[in-house]
Coordinates of C-alpha atoms in Angstrom, one line a residue:
M1 CA 61.1 75.2 31.3
L2 CA 62.0 76.7 34.6
I3 CA 65.1 75.3 36.3
Y4 CA 65.9 76.1 39.9
T5 CA 69.6 76.1 40.9
A6 CA 70.5 76.1 37.2
A7 CA 74.1 76.9 37.8
G8 CA 74.6 73.9 40.1
G9 CA 75.7 70.4 39.2
V10 CA 72.3 68.9 38.5
G11 CA 70.8 72.2 37.4
S12 CA 73.5 72.8 34.7
A13 CA 73.0 69.3 33.4
A14 CA 69.2 69.9 33.2
V15 CA 70.0 73.1 31.1
N16 CA 72.1 71.1 28.7
L17 CA 69.4 68.4 28.3
A18 CA 66.6 71.0 27.9
L19 CA 68.5 72.7 25.2
I20 CA 69.2 69.4 23.4
A21 CA 65.4 68.8 23.5
G22 CA 64.8 72.3 22.0
M23 CA 63.3 73.7 25.0
K24 CA 63.5 77.4 26.0
V25 CA 65.1 77.7 29.4
I26 CA 64.7 80.1 32.3
G27 CA 67.2 79.4 35.0
V28 CA 67.0 80.5 38.6
A29 CA 70.1 81.3 40.7
G30 CA 71.2 83.5 43.7
S31 CA 74.2 85.4 42.5
E32 CA 75.1 87.5 39.4
P33 CA 78.1 85.2 38.4
K34 CA 75.7 82.2 38.5
R35 CA 73.1 84.0 36.4
R36 CA 75.8 84.9 33.8
A37 CA 76.9 81.3 33.8
I38 CA 73.3 80.2 33.1
V39 CA 73.0 82.5 30.1
A40 CA 76.5 81.4 28.9
M41 CA 75.2 77.8 28.9
G42 CA 72.5 78.9 26.5
A43 CA 69.5 79.6 28.7
Q44 CA 67.4 82.4 27.3
H45 CA 66.7 84.0 30.7
A46 CA 68.3 83.9 34.2
I47 CA 66.4 85.1 37.3
G48 CA 68.0 86.1 40.6
Y49 CA 65.9 84.6 43.4
R50 CA 67.5 86.9 46.0
S51 CA 66.9 90.2 44.0
E52 CA 63.8 89.4 41.8
D53 CA 60.3 88.2 42.2
V54 CA 60.6 84.8 40.6
V55 CA 56.9 84.4 40.0
G56 CA 56.5 87.9 38.6
R57 CA 59.5 87.5 36.3
V58 CA 58.5 84.1 34.9
N59 CA 55.0 85.4 34.1
E60 CA 56.5 88.5 32.5
I61 CA 58.9 86.5 30.4
T62 CA 56.1 84.1 29.3
G63 CA 53.4 86.8 28.7
D64 CA 51.5 85.4 31.7
R65 CA 51.3 81.9 30.1
G66 CA 53.7 80.2 32.5
V67 CA 56.0 77.4 31.8
D68 CA 55.2 73.8 30.8
L69 CA 57.8 72.2 33.1
I70 CA 59.4 73.3 36.4
L71 CA 62.3 71.3 38.0
D72 CA 62.4 72.1 41.7
P73 CA 65.0 70.7 44.0
I74 CA 64.1 73.2 46.7
G75 CA 60.8 72.1 48.1
G76 CA 59.9 73.6 51.5
N77 CA 57.5 76.4 51.9
A78 CA 58.2 78.0 48.5
F79 CA 57.1 74.9 46.6
A80 CA 53.4 76.1 46.5
R81 CA 54.4 79.1 44.4
N82 CA 55.2 76.9 41.5
F83 CA 51.7 76.6 40.5
A84 CA 51.4 80.4 39.8
M85 CA 54.0 79.9 37.1
T86 CA 52.8 76.7 35.3
A87 CA 51.2 76.9 32.0
P88 CA 47.9 75.0 31.2
L89 CA 48.7 71.3 31.8
G90 CA 52.1 72.2 33.1
M91 CA 54.1 70.0 35.4
V92 CA 56.2 70.5 38.5
I93 CA 58.9 67.9 39.1
S94 CA 60.2 67.8 42.7
Y95 CA 63.5 66.0 43.0
G96 CA 65.0 67.4 46.1
R97 CA 64.4 68.9 49.5
L98 CA 67.1 71.6 49.9
D99 CA 64.6 73.5 52.1
G100 CA 62.8 70.4 53.4
P101 CA 59.8 68.6 52.1
P102 CA 57.2 70.6 50.3
D103 CA 54.7 72.0 52.8
L104 CA 51.3 70.4 52.4
N105 CA 49.8 73.9 51.7
F106 CA 50.9 73.3 48.1
L107 CA 47.5 71.5 47.6
S108 CA 45.7 74.7 48.3
S109 CA 47.8 76.4 45.7
M110 CA 47.2 73.6 43.1
R111 CA 43.4 74.0 43.7
A112 CA 43.7 77.8 43.2
H113 CA 45.2 77.1 39.8
S114 CA 43.1 74.1 39.0
A115 CA 41.8 75.6 35.7
K116 CA 45.3 75.0 34.4
S117 CA 45.2 71.3 35.5
P118 CA 48.7 71.4 36.9
A119 CA 50.6 68.2 37.7
V120 CA 53.1 67.2 40.3
R121 CA 55.7 64.4 40.0
F122 CA 58.0 63.5 42.8
F123 CA 61.2 62.0 41.4
T124 CA 64.1 60.0 42.8
I125 CA 66.8 58.0 40.9
H126 CA 65.3 55.0 42.7
S127 CA 62.3 55.3 40.5
F128 CA 64.3 53.1 38.1
D129 CA 65.4 50.4 40.6
D130 CA 63.0 47.9 39.2
R131 CA 63.6 48.9 35.6
P132 CA 67.4 48.4 34.9
D133 CA 66.9 48.2 31.2
T134 CA 65.4 51.7 31.1
R135 CA 68.1 53.0 33.4
A136 CA 70.9 51.5 31.2
A137 CA 69.3 52.9 28.0
T138 CA 69.1 56.3 29.6
M139 CA 72.7 56.3 30.7
R140 CA 73.8 55.1 27.2
A141 CA 71.9 58.0 25.7
L142 CA 73.4 60.4 28.1
L143 CA 77.0 59.1 27.6
D144 CA 76.4 59.3 23.8
H145 CA 75.5 63.0 24.3
L146 CA 78.6 63.5 26.4
A147 CA 80.8 61.8 23.7
D148 CA 79.5 63.9 20.9
G149 CA 79.8 67.2 22.9
K150 CA 76.1 68.0 23.2
I151 CA 76.4 67.7 27.0
R152 CA 79.1 70.0 28.4
P153 CA 79.5 69.4 32.1
L154 CA 80.3 72.7 34.0
I155 CA 83.2 71.9 36.3
H156 CA 84.0 74.4 39.0
D157 CA 87.1 72.8 40.2
R158 CA 89.0 69.5 40.6
L159 CA 90.5 68.9 44.1
P160 CA 92.4 65.9 45.6
L161 CA 90.2 63.7 47.7
A162 CA 92.3 64.7 50.7
E163 CA 90.6 68.2 50.3
A164 CA 87.1 66.9 50.5
A165 CA 86.4 69.1 53.6
R166 CA 87.4 72.2 51.6
A167 CA 85.1 71.0 48.6
H168 CA 82.2 70.8 51.1
E169 CA 83.0 74.3 52.5
L170 CA 82.9 75.7 48.9
L171 CA 79.7 74.0 48.1
E172 CA 78.1 75.2 51.3
S173 CA 79.3 78.8 50.7
G174 CA 77.3 79.0 47.5
A175 CA 80.4 79.9 45.5
V176 CA 80.5 76.8 43.3
I177 CA 79.1 77.0 39.7
G178 CA 78.7 73.6 38.3
K179 CA 80.2 70.4 39.6
M180 CA 83.0 70.0 42.2
L181 CA 85.2 67.0 41.4
L182 CA 87.3 65.1 43.9
K183 CA 90.2 63.1 42.5
P184 CA 91.4 60.0 44.5

């Protein structure tokens, strides 16, 4: 499994859940401290997107097989490159638009890799709006994992709510590893 922004709040949670599921994890991050954090969480590999060719490294790590699942909160023009890293019948899940919506050129990339039958799923938490029982069961399972220590949230810092502007500055600087908590 390939997880972009694996040292962030959502990414680090995804690393935890992937490891619980027994998956091998390749995390992607921009800085060396974030890559070290990804490995410390249990990921088998951490790739630096600023210093390494992500596609080349994923294919090197997987022996050119690719990964079964990619979690992509980035979108934008780089979304299309995901299909060069999917394994046969692999899936890319887009759940964010940090660089804007995926460029429509991703269809060309999917066609170029059609022999692998890649799939795309666009996800939002609102996918469960009409299924409250499913949402509640999922939340119960997550809370159980939290209670028994299987999920270990990575907390960067806890700041008073009055320092929300500072918290946003830290997030925007890229220095935060994990979650930033604001206390009322």
